Coordinates of C-alpha atoms in Angstrom, one line a residue:
Chain O
X1 CA -4.0 11.7 4.0
X2 CA -4.7 11.3 7.9
X3 CA -1.4 10.3 10.4
X4 CA -3.7 7.0 10.5
X5 CA -4.0 6.4 7.3
X6 CA -0.6 7.7 5.8
X7 CA 1.2 5.4 8.0
X8 CA -1.2 2.1 7.1
X9 CA -0.5 2.7 3.8
X10 CA 3.6 3.7 3.6
X11 CA 3.5 0.2 5.9
X12 CA 2.0 -1.3 2.6
X13 CA 3.1 0.8 0.4
X14 CA 7.1 -0.1 2.1
X15 CA 5.7 -4.2 2.5
X16 CA 6.1 -4.3 -1.7
X17 CA 9.3 -4.1 -4.2
X18 CA 8.3 -2.2 -6.8
X19 CA 6.7 -4.4 -9.5
X20 CA 6.7 -4.8 -13.2
X21 CA 3.7 -4.1 -14.1
X22 CA 3.3 -0.6 -13.1
X23 CA 1.5 1.6 -15.2
X24 CA 1.0 5.0 -15.4
X25 CA -2.1 6.4 -16.7
X26 CA -2.6 10.0 -18.9
X27 CA -5.0 10.9 -21.7
X28 CA -4.4 10.1 -25.1
X29 CA -1.3 11.7 -26.0
X30 CA -1.8 12.4 -29.8
X31 CA -5.4 13.8 -29.9
X32 CA -5.9 14.5 -26.7
X33 CA -3.6 15.1 -24.0
X34 CA -2.6 19.2 -23.1
X35 CA 0.6 20.7 -22.9
X36 CA 0.2 21.2 -18.9
X37 CA -0.9 17.8 -19.0
X38 CA 1.7 16.4 -21.0
X39 CA 4.3 18.6 -18.8
X40 CA 3.1 17.0 -15.6
X41 CA 3.0 13.5 -16.6
X42 CA 6.5 13.7 -18.5
X43 CA 7.9 14.9 -15.1
X44 CA 6.8 11.8 -13.7
X45 CA 7.8 9.7 -16.0
X46 CA 11.6 11.6 -15.1
X47 CA 11.3 10.7 -12.2
X48 CA 10.7 7.3 -12.3
X49 CA 13.4 7.0 -14.5
X50 CA 16.3 8.7 -12.1
X51 CA 14.9 6.1 -10.1
X52 CA 14.9 3.1 -12.2
X53 CA 11.9 2.5 -12.1
X54 CA 9.9 1.0 -14.8
X55 CA 6.2 2.0 -15.7
X56 CA 4.3 1.1 -18.3
X57 CA 2.6 4.4 -20.1
X58 CA -0.6 3.8 -21.2
X59 CA -3.4 6.4 -22.5
X60 CA -7.0 6.7 -22.0
X61 CA -9.1 9.6 -23.4
X62 CA -10.8 9.1 -19.3
X63 CA -7.7 9.2 -17.4
X64 CA -8.5 12.8 -15.6
X65 CA -11.6 11.1 -14.4
X66 CA -9.8 8.0 -13.4
X67 CA -7.9 10.4 -11.1
X68 CA -7.7 10.0 -7.5
X69 CA -7.3 14.0 -7.8
X70 CA -8.9 14.9 -11.0
X71 CA -5.3 15.1 -12.1
X72 CA -3.0 13.9 -14.3
X73 CA -0.6 12.1 -14.9
X74 CA -1.4 9.2 -12.0
X75 CA 0.4 5.8 -11.1
X76 CA -0.8 2.1 -10.4
X77 CA 1.7 -0.1 -8.4
X78 CA 0.1 -3.0 -7.3
X79 CA -3.5 -2.1 -6.3
X80 CA -2.5 1.7 -5.3
X81 CA -3.1 4.4 -7.3
X82 CA -1.6 8.0 -6.5
X83 CA -1.8 11.3 -8.5
X84 CA 0.5 14.1 -9.3
X85 CA 4.6 14.2 -8.5
X86 CA 4.5 15.3 -5.2
X87 CA 2.1 12.1 -3.7
X88 CA 4.0 10.1 -6.7
X89 CA 7.8 11.2 -4.7
X90 CA 6.8 10.1 -1.1
X91 CA 5.3 7.3 -1.9
X92 CA 8.6 5.9 -3.7
X93 CA 10.6 7.7 -0.2
X94 CA 7.6 4.9 1.3
X95 CA 9.2 1.7 -0.9
X96 CA 12.9 3.3 -0.1
X97 CA 14.1 5.3 -3.4
X98 CA 14.6 8.5 -3.0
X99 CA 16.4 11.1 -5.3
X100 CA 17.4 13.8 -2.5
X101 CA 18.0 11.7 0.6
X102 CA 22.0 13.2 0.3
X103 CA 20.9 17.0 0.6
X104 CA 21.2 18.9 3.7
X105 CA 18.2 20.9 5.1
X106 CA 18.8 23.9 3.3
X107 CA 18.7 22.3 -0.1
X108 CA 16.1 20.5 0.8
X109 CA 14.0 23.9 0.7
X110 CA 16.0 25.4 -2.2
X111 CA 14.3 22.6 -3.5
X112 CA 11.3 22.7 -2.1
X113 CA 10.8 25.8 -2.9
X114 CA 12.0 26.0 -6.7
X115 CA 9.8 22.9 -6.7
X116 CA 7.2 25.2 -5.9
X117 CA 8.3 27.9 -8.6
X118 CA 8.0 25.9 -10.8
X119 CA 4.4 25.1 -10.2
X120 CA 3.5 28.6 -9.3
X121 CA 4.8 30.1 -13.1
X122 CA 5.3 27.2 -15.8
X123 CA 2.8 25.7 -15.0
X124 CA 0.1 28.0 -13.9
X125 CA 1.7 30.0 -17.0
X126 CA 0.7 27.3 -19.3
X127 CA -2.6 26.3 -17.9
X128 CA -3.7 30.3 -18.8
X129 CA -1.9 29.9 -21.8
X130 CA -4.3 27.0 -23.1
X131 CA -6.9 28.1 -21.5
X132 CA -7.2 31.8 -21.4
X133 CA -6.0 32.8 -24.6
X134 CA -8.9 32.8 -27.3
X135 CA -6.8 31.7 -29.9
X136 CA -4.9 29.6 -28.5
X137 CA -8.2 27.9 -26.8
X138 CA -10.0 28.2 -30.4
X139 CA -7.2 26.2 -32.3
X140 CA -5.7 24.1 -30.2
X141 CA -6.9 23.8 -26.7
X142 CA -11.4 23.0 -27.7
X143 CA -10.2 20.5 -30.5
X144 CA -8.0 18.7 -28.4
X145 CA -9.9 18.4 -25.0
X146 CA -13.0 16.5 -26.3
X147 CA -11.6 15.3 -29.6
X148 CA -12.5 11.7 -28.2
X149 CA -15.9 12.1 -27.2
X150 CA -19.2 12.7 -29.9
X151 CA -20.4 16.1 -30.2
X152 CA -22.2 18.0 -27.9
X153 CA -19.6 16.0 -25.0
X154 CA -17.2 16.7 -26.3
X155 CA -17.5 20.9 -26.1
X156 CA -19.5 20.7 -22.6
X157 CA -17.1 19.0 -21.4
X158 CA -14.0 21.5 -23.0
X159 CA -16.0 24.5 -21.5
X160 CA -16.7 23.1 -18.4
X161 CA -12.7 22.8 -18.1
X162 CA -12.6 26.1 -19.3
X163 CA -15.2 27.8 -16.6
X164 CA -13.3 26.2 -14.2
X165 CA -9.7 27.1 -15.1
X166 CA -10.9 30.2 -15.1
X167 CA -12.2 30.2 -11.9
X168 CA -9.2 29.1 -10.3
X169 CA -7.0 32.1 -12.5
X170 CA -9.7 34.7 -10.9
X171 CA -8.9 33.3 -7.8
X172 CA -5.2 33.9 -7.4
X173 CA -5.0 37.3 -9.5
X174 CA -3.8 35.9 -12.8
X175 CA -8.2 36.4 -14.2
X176 CA -6.4 40.7 -15.4
X177 CA -3.0 39.4 -17.1
X178 CA -2.3 40.8 -20.0
X179 CA 0.0 37.9 -22.3
X180 CA 2.6 40.2 -22.6
X181 CA 2.7 39.6 -18.8
X182 CA 2.1 35.7 -18.9
X183 CA 5.5 35.8 -21.3
X184 CA 7.2 38.0 -18.6
X185 CA 6.7 36.3 -15.8
X186 CA 7.4 32.7 -17.7
X187 CA 10.7 34.6 -19.1
X188 CA 12.0 35.5 -15.2
X189 CA 10.7 32.2 -14.2
X190 CA 13.8 30.4 -16.7
X191 CA 16.2 33.2 -15.8
X192 CA 15.3 32.4 -12.0
X193 CA 15.7 28.7 -12.6
X194 CA 19.0 29.0 -15.5
X195 CA 20.2 31.3 -12.3
X196 CA 20.0 28.7 -10.2
X197 CA 21.0 26.1 -12.8
X198 CA 24.5 28.3 -13.8
X199 CA 27.2 25.4 -15.3
X200 CA 25.8 22.3 -12.7
X201 CA 24.6 18.9 -14.7
X202 CA 21.6 19.7 -12.1
X203 CA 20.3 21.6 -10.2
X204 CA 22.0 19.6 -6.6
X205 CA 25.1 18.3 -6.8
X206 CA 26.3 15.8 -9.6
X207 CA 22.6 13.8 -9.3
X208 CA 19.0 14.5 -10.1
X209 CA 16.7 15.0 -7.7
X210 CA 12.5 15.3 -8.6
X211 CA 13.0 19.5 -8.8
X212 CA 15.2 17.9 -12.3
X213 CA 12.7 16.0 -12.9
X214 CA 9.8 18.2 -12.8
X215 CA 11.8 21.2 -14.5
X216 CA 12.6 18.5 -17.4
X217 CA 9.2 17.4 -18.3
X218 CA 7.8 21.5 -17.9
X219 CA 10.3 23.0 -20.5
X220 CA 11.4 20.0 -22.5
X221 CA 7.1 19.6 -22.4
X222 CA 7.1 23.8 -24.0
X223 CA 10.0 23.0 -26.3
X224 CA 8.4 20.4 -28.5
X225 CA 5.3 21.5 -28.4
X226 CA 3.9 23.4 -31.5
X227 CA 1.3 26.2 -30.3
X228 CA -0.2 29.1 -32.4
X229 CA 3.5 31.0 -31.5
X230 CA 6.5 30.5 -31.0
X231 CA 6.6 32.8 -28.4
X232 CA 6.6 30.4 -25.4
X233 CA 9.7 27.8 -26.2
X234 CA 11.4 31.3 -27.5
X235 CA 11.5 33.1 -24.1
X236 CA 13.2 28.8 -23.0
X237 CA 15.7 29.6 -25.7
X238 CA 17.0 32.2 -24.6
X239 CA 18.7 30.5 -21.9
X240 CA 20.9 28.0 -23.7
X241 CA 21.9 26.2 -20.6
X242 CA 18.3 25.4 -19.8
X243 CA 18.1 24.1 -23.3
X244 CA 21.4 22.4 -22.8
X245 CA 20.2 20.7 -19.5
X246 CA 16.7 19.2 -21.4
X247 CA 18.9 17.4 -24.4
X248 CA 21.0 16.1 -21.7
X249 CA 18.5 14.4 -19.5
X250 CA 16.9 13.2 -23.1
X251 CA 19.4 11.4 -24.0
X252 CA 20.3 9.8 -20.7
X253 CA 17.0 8.7 -19.6
X254 CA 14.9 8.5 -22.9
X255 CA 17.0 7.3 -25.7
X256 CA 16.7 3.3 -26.4
X257 CA 13.0 4.3 -25.0
X258 CA 11.2 3.9 -28.8
X259 CA 8.0 1.8 -27.6
X260 CA 6.7 3.7 -25.1
X261 CA 8.7 7.1 -27.3
X262 CA 7.7 9.6 -24.0
X263 CA 10.4 11.5 -25.5
X264 CA 8.5 12.5 -28.7
X265 CA 7.1 15.5 -29.1
X266 CA 3.0 16.1 -29.2
X267 CA 3.6 17.2 -32.4
X268 CA 3.9 14.9 -34.9
X269 CA 7.4 15.7 -36.7
X270 CA 8.3 15.9 -32.9
X271 CA 10.5 18.7 -34.3
X272 CA 13.1 18.9 -31.5
X273 CA 15.9 21.3 -29.8
X274 CA 17.4 22.7 -32.7
Chain A
X1 CA 8.1 60.7 -7.8
X2 CA 7.3 64.8 -7.5
X3 CA 4.5 64.3 -5.1
X4 CA 4.5 61.4 -2.2
X5 CA 2.7 58.4 -3.8
X6 CA -0.5 57.9 -0.8
X7 CA -0.9 54.0 -0.3
X8 CA -4.9 53.2 1.8
X9 CA -3.6 50.2 3.7
X10 CA -5.6 47.7 6.9
X11 CA -5.5 49.8 9.6
X12 CA -3.7 48.0 12.5
X13 CA -4.0 45.7 15.3
X14 CA -2.7 43.2 17.7
X15 CA 0.9 45.4 17.5
X16 CA 1.0 45.4 13.9
X17 CA 1.0 48.9 11.6
X18 CA -1.5 46.1 9.5
X19 CA -3.6 43.2 10.0
X20 CA -4.0 42.5 6.5
X21 CA -0.6 40.2 5.0
X22 CA -0.6 42.7 2.0
X23 CA -1.1 45.6 3.2
X24 CA 1.6 45.4 5.3
X25 CA 3.8 43.5 2.8
X26 CA 3.6 46.2 1.1
X27 CA 4.4 49.0 4.1
X28 CA 7.5 46.5 5.1
X29 CA 8.7 47.3 1.6
X30 CA 7.9 50.6 1.9
X31 CA 9.9 50.7 4.9
X32 CA 12.9 49.2 3.8
X33 CA 13.4 50.7 0.9
X34 CA 12.6 54.6 2.5
X35 CA 10.0 55.2 -0.3
X36 CA 8.0 58.4 0.9
X37 CA 5.4 57.0 1.2
X38 CA 1.9 59.0 2.4
X39 CA 0.3 55.9 4.2
X40 CA -3.8 56.3 4.7
X41 CA -5.0 53.5 7.7
X42 CA -8.2 53.1 6.8
X43 CA -11.1 50.1 8.1
X44 CA -13.4 50.4 4.9
X45 CA -12.4 49.4 2.4
X46 CA -14.8 51.8 0.3
X47 CA -13.0 54.5 1.0
X48 CA -9.8 52.9 -1.0
X49 CA -9.7 55.0 -4.5
X50 CA -9.7 51.2 -6.3
X51 CA -12.3 49.7 -3.5
X52 CA -10.0 47.4 -2.1
X53 CA -7.4 47.2 0.0
X54 CA -4.0 47.0 -0.7
X55 CA -4.4 50.4 -3.4
X56 CA -1.0 52.8 -4.0
X57 CA -2.6 55.6 -5.7
X58 CA -0.2 57.8 -7.9
X59 CA 0.3 60.6 -10.5
X60 CA 1.7 58.5 -13.4
X61 CA -0.2 55.2 -13.6
X62 CA -3.5 56.1 -11.2
X63 CA -4.4 53.4 -8.8
X64 CA -2.5 50.8 -8.0
X65 CA -4.6 47.6 -6.5
X66 CA -1.9 44.2 -5.8
X67 CA 0.2 44.2 -3.5
X68 CA 2.7 42.6 -6.5
X69 CA 2.0 45.5 -8.3
X70 CA 2.7 47.9 -5.8
X71 CA 5.4 45.9 -5.2
X72 CA 6.9 46.6 -9.0
X73 CA 5.4 50.3 -9.8
X74 CA 8.2 50.8 -6.7
X75 CA 11.0 49.2 -8.1
X76 CA 9.8 50.6 -11.5
X77 CA 10.4 53.9 -9.2
X78 CA 14.1 53.2 -8.0
X79 CA 12.8 52.3 -4.4
X80 CA 14.8 49.1 -5.2
X81 CA 15.6 46.6 -1.7
X82 CA 17.2 43.8 -3.9
X83 CA 19.7 45.9 -5.8
X84 CA 22.2 44.3 -3.8
X85 CA 21.0 41.4 -4.1
X86 CA 23.2 38.5 -6.5
X87 CA 21.6 36.9 -9.9
X88 CA 21.1 33.5 -8.1
X89 CA 19.8 35.8 -5.3
X90 CA 16.8 36.6 -6.8
X91 CA 15.9 33.2 -7.9
X92 CA 16.2 32.1 -5.0
X93 CA 13.6 35.1 -3.6
X94 CA 11.2 34.2 -6.7
X95 CA 11.5 30.6 -5.7
X96 CA 10.7 31.0 -1.7
X97 CA 7.6 33.7 -2.3
X98 CA 6.5 30.6 -4.8
X99 CA 6.3 28.3 -1.4
X100 CA 5.0 30.9 0.8
X101 CA 1.4 31.3 -1.6
X102 CA 1.5 27.8 -2.7
X103 CA 2.0 26.3 0.8
X104 CA 1.6 29.0 3.7
X105 CA -1.1 31.3 2.7
X106 CA -3.9 29.3 1.7
X107 CA -3.1 28.1 5.5
X108 CA -3.1 31.9 6.6
X109 CA -6.2 32.5 5.2
X110 CA -7.5 29.0 6.1
X111 CA -6.7 30.4 9.7
X112 CA -8.2 33.5 10.1
X113 CA -10.5 33.3 8.0
X114 CA -12.3 29.5 8.1
X115 CA -11.6 28.2 11.1
X116 CA -14.8 28.8 12.6
X117 CA -13.4 29.4 16.5
X118 CA -10.8 31.5 15.0
X119 CA -13.0 33.8 12.5
X120 CA -15.7 34.2 15.4
X121 CA -13.8 34.7 18.0
X122 CA -11.1 36.6 17.0
X123 CA -11.5 37.8 12.9
X124 CA -14.3 38.8 12.5
X125 CA -14.7 40.6 15.9
X126 CA -11.8 43.0 15.2
X127 CA -13.5 43.9 11.7
X128 CA -16.7 44.3 13.1
X129 CA -15.4 46.8 15.7
X130 CA -13.1 48.0 13.0
X131 CA -15.5 49.6 11.0
X132 CA -17.6 52.0 11.1
X133 CA -21.2 51.3 10.7
X134 CA -23.4 50.1 8.9
X135 CA -20.3 48.4 7.0
X136 CA -19.9 46.6 10.1
X137 CA -22.8 44.4 10.0
X138 CA -22.3 42.8 6.3
X139 CA -18.6 43.5 5.6
X140 CA -16.8 41.1 7.5
X141 CA -19.1 38.6 6.5
X142 CA -18.5 39.5 2.5
X143 CA -14.9 38.7 3.6
X144 CA -15.0 35.7 5.3
X145 CA -17.2 34.0 1.4
X146 CA -14.3 34.7 -0.7
X147 CA -12.0 34.3 1.0
X148 CA -13.8 30.4 1.4
X149 CA -14.9 30.9 -2.1
X150 CA -11.1 32.0 -2.8
X151 CA -9.5 29.1 -0.5
X152 CA -11.6 26.0 -2.3
X153 CA -10.1 27.2 -5.3
X154 CA -7.1 27.4 -4.6
X155 CA -6.5 23.8 -3.0
X156 CA -8.8 22.4 -5.5
X157 CA -11.5 21.5 -7.4
X158 CA -10.8 17.6 -6.1
X159 CA -10.6 16.1 -3.1
X160 CA -14.0 17.9 -1.2
X161 CA -14.9 14.8 0.4
X162 CA -12.4 14.3 2.3
X163 CA -12.5 18.1 3.4
X164 CA -10.7 17.1 6.9
X165 CA -7.8 15.3 5.8
X166 CA -7.9 17.6 2.4
X167 CA -7.0 20.3 5.4
X168 CA -5.1 17.6 7.9
X169 CA -2.3 17.0 4.3
X170 CA -2.0 21.4 4.1
X171 CA -1.2 22.4 8.0
X172 CA 1.0 19.0 7.5
X173 CA 2.5 21.1 5.0
X174 CA 2.4 24.8 6.1
X175 CA 3.7 23.8 9.4
X176 CA 6.5 22.5 7.1
X177 CA 7.0 25.6 5.3
X178 CA 7.5 26.7 8.6
X179 CA 10.3 24.4 9.5
X180 CA 12.2 25.4 6.0
X181 CA 11.9 29.2 6.1
X182 CA 13.6 28.3 9.7
X183 CA 16.1 26.1 7.9
X184 CA 16.8 29.0 5.9
X185 CA 16.8 31.3 8.1
X186 CA 19.2 29.8 10.1
X187 CA 21.4 32.5 12.6
X188 CA 21.3 35.3 9.8
X189 CA 19.5 38.8 10.8
X190 CA 17.6 39.2 7.5
X191 CA 17.4 35.7 4.8
X192 CA 20.3 37.6 2.5
X193 CA 22.5 38.7 5.0
X194 CA 22.8 41.7 6.6
X195 CA 20.0 44.5 4.4
X196 CA 16.8 43.4 4.2
X197 CA 15.1 42.3 0.7
X198 CA 11.9 42.0 -0.7
X199 CA 12.2 38.3 0.3
X200 CA 12.0 39.6 4.0
X201 CA 9.2 42.0 3.9
X202 CA 6.8 38.9 1.6
X203 CA 8.3 36.3 4.7
X204 CA 7.5 38.7 8.0
X205 CA 4.1 40.3 5.9
X206 CA 2.9 36.6 6.1
X207 CA 4.4 35.2 10.0
X208 CA 3.7 38.9 11.7
X209 CA -0.1 38.2 11.5
X210 CA 0.4 34.1 12.5
X211 CA 3.0 35.5 15.4
X212 CA 1.2 38.5 16.8
X213 CA -3.4 37.7 17.1
X214 CA -4.4 35.7 19.8
X215 CA -5.8 33.4 18.3
X216 CA -8.2 30.9 19.8
X217 CA -7.2 27.2 18.5
X218 CA -4.1 28.1 17.4
X219 CA -2.1 25.0 15.7
X220 CA 0.4 27.1 13.2
X221 CA 0.6 29.7 15.6
X222 CA 1.7 27.0 17.6
X223 CA 4.1 25.5 15.5
X224 CA 5.5 29.3 14.6
X225 CA 6.6 30.3 18.4
X226 CA 8.7 26.7 18.2
X227 CA 10.9 28.3 15.6
X228 CA 12.5 30.8 17.8
X229 CA 14.7 31.8 14.7
X230 CA 11.5 32.3 13.1
X231 CA 9.8 34.7 15.9
X232 CA 13.0 36.6 16.9
X233 CA 13.6 37.6 13.2
X234 CA 9.7 39.2 13.5
X235 CA 10.4 41.1 16.3
X236 CA 14.0 43.0 15.7
X237 CA 12.3 43.9 12.1
X238 CA 8.9 45.4 14.1
X239 CA 10.8 47.1 16.6
X240 CA 13.0 48.4 13.8
X241 CA 11.2 49.3 11.1
X242 CA 7.6 49.7 13.0
X243 CA 8.6 50.8 15.6
X244 CA 6.2 53.4 17.8
X245 CA 3.6 51.6 15.0
X246 CA 3.8 48.6 17.7
X247 CA 2.7 50.2 20.5
X248 CA 0.3 52.6 18.2
X249 CA -2.9 49.9 18.8
X250 CA -2.7 47.4 21.7
X251 CA -6.5 47.7 21.7
X252 CA -8.7 49.4 19.7
X253 CA -9.7 52.4 22.0
X254 CA -6.6 55.0 20.5
X255 CA -7.4 53.3 16.9
X256 CA -11.3 53.9 17.6
X257 CA -10.8 56.6 18.3
X258 CA -8.9 57.8 15.7
X259 CA -11.2 56.7 13.4
X260 CA -14.2 58.1 15.1
X261 CA -12.6 61.3 15.1
X262 CA -11.9 61.7 11.6
X263 CA -15.1 60.1 11.7
X264 CA -17.6 61.7 14.0
X265 CA -19.0 64.3 12.8
X266 CA -20.6 62.4 9.7
X267 CA -21.0 59.9 12.3
X268 CA -23.3 62.3 14.2
X269 CA -24.5 63.9 11.7
X270 CA -25.5 60.2 10.1
X271 CA -27.6 59.0 13.4
X272 CA -28.7 63.1 13.9
X273 CA -30.6 62.5 10.1
X274 CA -31.8 59.0 10.6
X275 CA -33.3 59.8 13.4
X276 CA -34.6 62.7 12.4
X277 CA -36.0 60.8 8.6
X278 CA -37.4 58.1 10.8
X279 CA -39.6 60.6 12.9
X280 CA -40.8 62.9 9.6
X281 CA -41.8 59.5 7.8
X282 CA -43.9 58.8 10.9
X283 CA -45.9 62.2 11.6
X284 CA -46.2 62.2 8.0
X285 CA -48.1 58.7 7.8
X286 CA -49.6 59.5 10.9
X287 CA -50.9 62.7 9.7
X288 CA -52.1 61.4 6.1
X289 CA -53.9 58.7 7.3
X290 CA -55.8 60.6 9.8
X291 CA -54.6 59.0 12.5
X292 CA -53.1 62.9 14.0
X293 CA -55.2 65.9 13.2
X294 CA -54.0 68.6 15.1
X295 CA -56.3 70.8 16.6
X296 CA -55.4 74.4 16.2
X297 CA -58.3 76.7 17.0
X298 CA -61.4 77.4 14.6
X299 CA -59.4 78.5 11.4
X300 CA -57.5 74.7 12.0
X301 CA -60.4 73.2 13.3
X302 CA -62.1 73.8 10.4
X303 CA -60.0 72.5 8.0
X304 CA -59.3 69.1 8.8
X305 CA -63.0 69.0 9.7
X306 CA -64.9 69.4 6.5
X307 CA -62.6 67.9 5.0
X308 CA -63.6 64.5 6.2
X309 CA -67.1 65.4 6.1
X310 CA -66.6 65.8 2.3
X311 CA -65.1 61.9 2.9
X312 CA -68.4 61.1 4.7
X313 CA -70.4 62.6 2.1
X314 CA -68.4 61.2 -0.5
X315 CA -68.6 57.6 1.6
X316 CA -72.6 58.2 1.5
X317 CA -72.4 58.5 -2.0

């Protein structure tokens, strides 16, 4: 956003308090949503929960197309629409709620860096797994992605998205990676997160920040989603402090939220962290 | 580790040992760890064994191409700059490298390759002057297209209607990233204390071209110059680890001589050959179509004329 537009938007944002009818849109939970989108959506939900801002989760088949940037999830607050965790965090900050105010400059730098680490490695690995690994693509991604649409639209949309994602992978140099290397990267990333978390409750001080929300979103989704093989979730389970971290956040922020059960897994039985 | 590994990388310019951030990162890392590398500085990517730069030629594993993979290979060969780091510092390294790659690298690519003024007046000019004939005609443009495509894919498949605003947003994030790096560095000599680590190689390789190049359109550059500790950090690494390389390429004359003398015989030979071939083609055509005929004397004179007569006879008939 240009400076003028940004100032305008944040003025408007600041002018109104958070309404009761804020809505978060994502794809259909049981049939359509994929691992990476579910993770992003859960991260946003966790963040809003941590800020104590009520939001209702609505599932729409065309959520991706409704979103202003093409990515899910996005929230509608009043008459404004904001998508993706980064802009949502800024939007919420303009309304006067922030989780990272108490951090000093060096910690803010670290927080941003770790968020980029999760986006760079975990999210990319999830995308790779679901769009570039042929088994997963055939058995899970293609059937799910186009499920709300009739044939042949479902196949066309799925192939189109796959082509897009593969181009992106090529541009960032991940196209040449084997699945083993991708799992190694995930392992490295989890190791880094585990080191940073250590024995603390949250990544910074005693209060959760947007980094905690993002990490929770991704790790919880990885742990509770059934894929063709368990290797991805095994990589995360190797680090017990991360598993405890996910459980703690789930208990604190998502328990008793049965009506939209945002924490329930995509897989039907919701096999939880055992 | 018996024979030294060979590294092919882009040549240097603007006071740096190499102009390309990836090559510079590998070079810096090798200097930090003292890895014995035989460095070939080329201005022609086709001379590298894998067709792109940087490329590391090793005995055990053939040719390795990507910067990260090269550094991993060096680490496996026990040239590890991160040996002394604690696990937490190792985690921080990964995080900051991701930050650099997501926020700073796209904008660097934009500044050098996509921004029209910079590209035409600075980047393309350097590459066109450095590359040998005839690659300098089409290779910079091809690289430009490839970088543009890479940038479009990295930045988003979305918001292409609003390119200007997307650009502004990205520049803002890159400026923030620079500020964050500066805050993280603080007063220290290197990011993790007194000895350099791989993170220092990455940061230096991304910041140094930005600092040293004389860009006509330099918003990012100006912001970097305002962060004094980052500037000092770059200059100190340059002077500590590349003391003679820094002065090697003040303009283009010394390297031009260097590369030219290396390729001189070929270049000259190619030029002479092409002129000769051109001449031979023209003369041959002239002879064959009868524009020129040689009148040597009686035997020669009777040669072409009877043929000409015969042809006329054929035509008459």
